[in-house]
CSV table of C-alpha atoms in Angstrom, one decimal:
chain,number,residue,atom,x,y,z
A,1,ASP,CA,-12.9,15.8,0.1
A,2,ALA,CA,-14.5,18.4,2.3
A,3,LYS,CA,-13.2,22.0,2.2
A,4,THR,CA,-11.4,23.3,5.3
A,5,THR,CA,-11.0,26.8,6.6
A,6,GLN,CA,-8.0,27.9,8.7
A,7,PRO,CA,-6.8,31.3,9.9
A,8,PRO,CA,-3.8,32.4,7.8
A,9,SER,CA,-1.5,33.1,10.8
A,10,MET,CA,-1.2,32.7,14.5
A,11,ASP,CA,1.5,33.5,17.1
A,12,CYS,CA,2.2,31.6,20.3
A,13,ALA,CA,4.7,32.2,23.1
A,14,GLU,CA,7.4,29.5,23.6
A,15,GLY,CA,6.4,27.0,26.3
A,16,ARG,CA,2.7,27.8,26.0
A,17,ALA,CA,0.1,25.6,24.3
A,18,ALA,CA,-0.6,26.4,20.7
A,19,ASN,CA,-4.3,25.9,19.7
A,20,LEU,CA,-4.8,25.8,15.9
A,21,PRO,CA,-8.5,25.8,14.8
A,22,CYS,CA,-9.9,24.3,11.6
A,23,ASN,CA,-13.5,24.5,10.3
A,24,HIS,CA,-14.8,21.7,8.1
A,25,SER,CA,-18.5,22.2,8.2
A,26,THR,CA,-19.2,20.0,5.1
A,27,ILE,CA,-17.4,17.0,6.4
A,28,SER,CA,-18.9,13.6,5.6
A,29,GLY,CA,-19.4,10.7,7.9
A,30,ASN,CA,-16.6,8.7,6.5
A,31,GLU,CA,-14.0,11.5,6.4
A,32,TYR,CA,-11.1,11.8,8.8
A,33,VAL,CA,-9.4,15.0,9.9
A,34,TYR,CA,-5.7,15.0,9.2
A,35,TRP,CA,-3.1,17.5,10.3
A,36,TYR,CA,0.3,18.0,8.7
A,37,ARG,CA,2.9,20.7,9.1
A,38,GLN,CA,5.6,22.1,6.8
A,39,ILE,CA,8.7,23.7,8.3
A,40,HIS,CA,10.3,26.1,5.9
A,41,SER,CA,12.0,24.5,2.9
A,42,GLN,CA,11.1,21.0,4.0
A,43,GLY,CA,8.5,18.5,3.0
A,44,PRO,CA,5.2,18.3,4.9
A,45,GLN,CA,5.2,16.1,8.0
A,46,TYR,CA,2.3,14.1,9.3
A,47,ILE,CA,1.1,15.0,12.8
A,48,ILE,CA,-2.1,13.3,13.7
A,49,HIS,CA,-5.5,12.3,12.4
A,50,GLY,CA,-8.9,11.3,13.8
A,51,LEU,CA,-12.5,10.5,13.0
A,52,LYS,CA,-14.7,11.7,15.9
A,53,ASN,CA,-12.9,10.9,19.1
A,54,ASN,CA,-10.1,13.0,20.5
A,55,GLU,CA,-6.7,11.7,19.7
A,56,THR,CA,-3.3,12.2,21.3
A,57,ASN,CA,0.2,11.2,20.2
A,58,GLU,CA,3.7,12.2,21.1
A,59,MET,CA,3.5,15.3,19.0
A,60,ALA,CA,0.0,16.8,19.6
A,61,SER,CA,-3.6,16.3,20.5
A,62,LEU,CA,-6.6,16.6,18.2
A,63,ILE,CA,-9.9,17.7,19.6
A,64,ILE,CA,-12.9,17.2,17.2
A,65,THR,CA,-16.3,18.8,18.1
A,66,GLU,CA,-19.2,16.5,18.7
A,67,ASP,CA,-20.9,17.7,15.4
A,68,ARG,CA,-17.5,17.2,13.6
A,69,LYS,CA,-17.7,20.5,11.9
A,70,SER,CA,-14.6,21.8,13.5
A,71,SER,CA,-11.4,20.7,15.2
A,72,THR,CA,-8.4,22.0,17.1
A,73,LEU,CA,-4.8,20.9,17.0
A,74,ILE,CA,-3.1,21.4,20.3
A,75,LEU,CA,0.7,21.5,20.6
A,76,PRO,CA,0.9,21.4,24.5
A,77,HIS,CA,4.3,23.1,25.0
A,78,ALA,CA,5.3,25.0,21.8
A,79,THR,CA,8.9,25.4,21.0
A,80,LEU,CA,10.7,27.5,18.4
A,81,ARG,CA,11.1,24.5,16.3
A,82,ASP,CA,7.3,24.2,16.0
A,83,THR,CA,7.2,27.4,13.8
A,84,ALA,CA,5.7,26.1,10.6
A,85,VAL,CA,2.7,26.1,8.3
A,86,TYR,CA,0.0,23.8,9.7
A,87,TYR,CA,-2.4,22.1,7.2
A,88,CYS,CA,-5.8,20.7,8.2
A,89,ILE,CA,-7.3,18.3,5.6
A,90,VAL,CA,-10.3,16.1,5.6
A,91,ARG,CA,-10.3,12.9,3.5
A,92,ALA,CA,-12.2,9.7,3.4
A,93,GLN,CA,-10.5,6.5,4.6
A,94,THR,CA,-12.4,4.3,2.3
A,95,PHE,CA,-11.4,3.8,-1.3
A,96,SER,CA,-13.0,6.4,-3.6
A,97,GLY,CA,-12.1,8.6,-6.4
A,98,SER,CA,-12.4,11.7,-4.3
A,99,ALA,CA,-10.0,10.4,-1.7
A,100,ARG,CA,-7.3,10.5,-4.3
A,101,GLN,CA,-7.7,14.2,-5.0
A,102,LEU,CA,-5.9,15.1,-1.8
A,103,THR,CA,-5.1,18.7,-2.0
A,104,PHE,CA,-3.6,20.9,0.7
A,105,GLY,CA,-5.0,24.4,1.2
A,106,SER,CA,-3.0,27.4,2.3
A,107,GLY,CA,-2.8,26.4,6.0
A,108,THR,CA,-2.0,28.4,9.1
A,109,GLN,CA,1.5,29.9,9.6
A,110,LEU,CA,2.3,29.4,13.3
A,111,THR,CA,5.1,31.5,14.7
A,112,VAL,CA,6.4,30.6,18.1
A,113,LEU,CA,7.9,33.6,19.8
A,114,PRO,CA,10.7,33.5,22.3
B,1,ASN,CA,16.2,4.5,7.3
B,2,ALA,CA,16.1,7.5,4.9
B,3,GLY,CA,12.3,7.6,4.3
B,4,VAL,CA,11.5,9.4,1.0
B,5,THR,CA,14.5,10.6,-1.0
B,6,GLN,CA,14.2,13.0,-3.9
B,7,THR,CA,16.9,13.9,-6.5
B,8,PRO,CA,18.0,16.4,-7.5
B,9,LYS,CA,17.4,19.0,-4.8
B,10,PHE,CA,17.7,21.9,-7.3
B,11,GLN,CA,17.4,22.1,-11.0
B,12,VAL,CA,17.4,24.9,-13.6
B,13,LEU,CA,16.1,24.1,-17.1
B,14,LYS,CA,15.6,26.1,-20.2
B,15,THR,CA,12.2,26.1,-21.9
B,16,GLY,CA,11.7,23.0,-24.0
B,17,GLN,CA,14.3,20.9,-22.2
B,18,SER,CA,13.3,17.6,-20.6
B,19,MET,CA,14.2,16.1,-17.3
B,20,THR,CA,13.2,13.4,-14.8
B,21,LEU,CA,12.7,13.9,-11.1
B,22,GLN,CA,13.6,10.8,-9.1
B,23,CYS,CA,11.9,9.6,-5.9
B,24,ALA,CA,12.6,6.5,-3.9
B,25,GLN,CA,11.2,5.3,-0.5
B,26,ASP,CA,12.6,2.6,1.8
B,27,MET,CA,9.5,2.1,3.9
B,28,ASN,CA,7.9,-0.7,1.8
B,29,HIS,CA,5.0,1.6,1.1
B,30,ASN,CA,2.5,0.7,-1.6
B,31,SER,CA,1.3,4.1,-2.7
B,32,MET,CA,3.3,7.0,-4.0
B,33,TYR,CA,2.5,10.5,-5.0
B,34,TRP,CA,3.8,13.6,-6.8
B,35,TYR,CA,2.8,17.1,-5.7
B,36,ARG,CA,3.8,20.6,-6.8
B,37,GLN,CA,3.8,23.5,-4.5
B,38,ASP,CA,3.4,27.1,-5.7
B,39,PRO,CA,3.3,30.2,-3.5
B,40,GLY,CA,-0.1,30.8,-1.9
B,41,MET,CA,-1.6,27.6,-3.5
B,42,GLY,CA,-0.8,24.8,-1.1
B,43,LEU,CA,0.1,21.5,-2.6
B,44,ARG,CA,-1.6,20.1,-5.7
B,45,LEU,CA,-1.5,16.5,-6.7
B,46,ILE,CA,0.0,15.8,-10.1
B,47,TYR,CA,0.0,12.0,-10.4
B,48,TYR,CA,-0.2,9.1,-8.0
B,49,SER,CA,0.4,5.4,-7.9
B,50,ALA,CA,-1.9,3.5,-5.7
B,51,SER,CA,0.2,0.4,-6.0
B,52,GLU,CA,3.1,-1.0,-8.0
B,53,GLY,CA,2.1,-1.2,-11.7
B,54,THR,CA,-0.7,1.4,-11.5
B,55,THR,CA,-0.6,5.2,-12.1
B,56,ASP,CA,-3.4,7.8,-12.3
B,57,LYS,CA,-3.8,11.5,-12.9
B,58,GLY,CA,-4.3,13.9,-10.1
B,59,GLU,CA,-5.5,17.5,-10.1
B,60,VAL,CA,-2.8,19.0,-12.4
B,61,PRO,CA,-1.3,16.3,-14.7
B,62,ASN,CA,-0.8,18.2,-17.9
B,63,GLY,CA,2.8,18.4,-19.1
B,64,TYR,CA,3.9,15.6,-16.9
B,65,ASN,CA,4.4,11.8,-17.1
B,66,VAL,CA,5.2,9.3,-14.4
B,67,SER,CA,6.7,5.8,-14.1
B,68,ARG,CA,6.3,3.5,-11.2
B,69,LEU,CA,9.6,1.7,-11.9
B,70,ASN,CA,9.2,-0.8,-8.9
B,71,LYS,CA,7.7,-0.7,-5.5
B,72,ARG,CA,10.4,1.7,-4.2
B,73,GLU,CA,10.7,4.2,-7.1
B,74,PHE,CA,8.3,6.7,-8.7
B,75,SER,CA,9.7,9.1,-11.2
B,76,LEU,CA,8.2,12.3,-12.7
B,77,ARG,CA,9.1,13.4,-16.2
B,78,LEU,CA,8.8,16.8,-17.8
B,79,GLU,CA,9.1,16.2,-21.6
B,80,SER,CA,9.2,19.8,-22.7
B,81,ALA,CA,9.6,22.2,-19.7
B,82,ALA,CA,7.7,25.4,-19.6
B,83,PRO,CA,8.1,28.4,-17.2
B,84,SER,CA,4.7,27.6,-15.7
B,85,GLN,CA,6.3,24.4,-14.3
B,86,THR,CA,8.6,26.4,-12.1
B,87,SER,CA,7.7,25.1,-8.7
B,88,VAL,CA,8.8,23.0,-5.8
B,89,TYR,CA,8.0,19.3,-6.4
B,90,PHE,CA,7.3,16.9,-3.5
B,91,CYS,CA,7.2,13.1,-3.6
B,92,ALA,CA,5.2,11.3,-1.0
B,93,SER,CA,4.5,7.7,-0.1
B,94,ALA,CA,1.9,5.9,2.1
B,95,ARG,CA,1.6,2.4,3.4
B,96,VAL,CA,-1.7,2.0,1.6
B,97,GLU,CA,-3.6,4.5,-0.4
B,98,ASN,CA,-5.4,6.3,2.4
B,99,SER,CA,-2.7,6.1,5.1
B,100,PRO,CA,-0.8,9.2,6.3
B,101,LEU,CA,1.6,10.5,3.7
B,102,HIS,CA,5.4,10.7,4.2
B,103,PHE,CA,7.0,13.4,2.2
B,104,GLY,CA,10.5,13.9,0.7
B,105,ASN,CA,12.2,17.3,1.1
B,106,GLY,CA,11.4,18.4,-2.4
B,107,THR,CA,13.0,19.4,-5.8
B,108,ARG,CA,13.2,23.1,-6.5
B,109,LEU,CA,12.8,23.5,-10.3
B,110,THR,CA,13.2,26.7,-12.2
B,111,VAL,CA,12.4,26.9,-15.9
B,112,THR,CA,13.7,29.9,-17.7
């Protein structure tokens, strides 16, 4: 699985959009970008994933650059409950040995400020 | 619908003691996983089970064993606990092996 790079921390004002970047310059053609978040003392929670097109669900939007070397997770109207560590991961959808070695990095600590 | 349930939530062991961490999911998922999380290191995969009847090692399997008891349950056993195994342990499941993961709320283990 490709390595990802995220800023260690970010702040966002409540009600504003939170834009969390992720670099994955070594991503392969069959690797998807996944986002999870972990609220303090809880298990990680799946947010969204995509291959090359932008994706949106009830929680967030995912914007992937045309060259797929970076992506941005957008929380459109951040609330205090969105304060969490956000993890960006790339992994292949097809069955392979490397797909099993799914490891989360250190992520981005997002703090939503009142 | 409880999702992924882990027991116990907290545990303190002495070095050399054994214990089993339990995990059950009610989503009819095929794949199940055990991770450990240590400060500053993200989550690391210990063992996984792609489907009922199969288990495989992850990134950090030493000192652990697992059992996929049935489709719902996947247990993690520490035969002789060591202080280095002090960590938060998360169980996760997925519909199939490469689907999004659903996590439990963890077991906080301290080995003294």
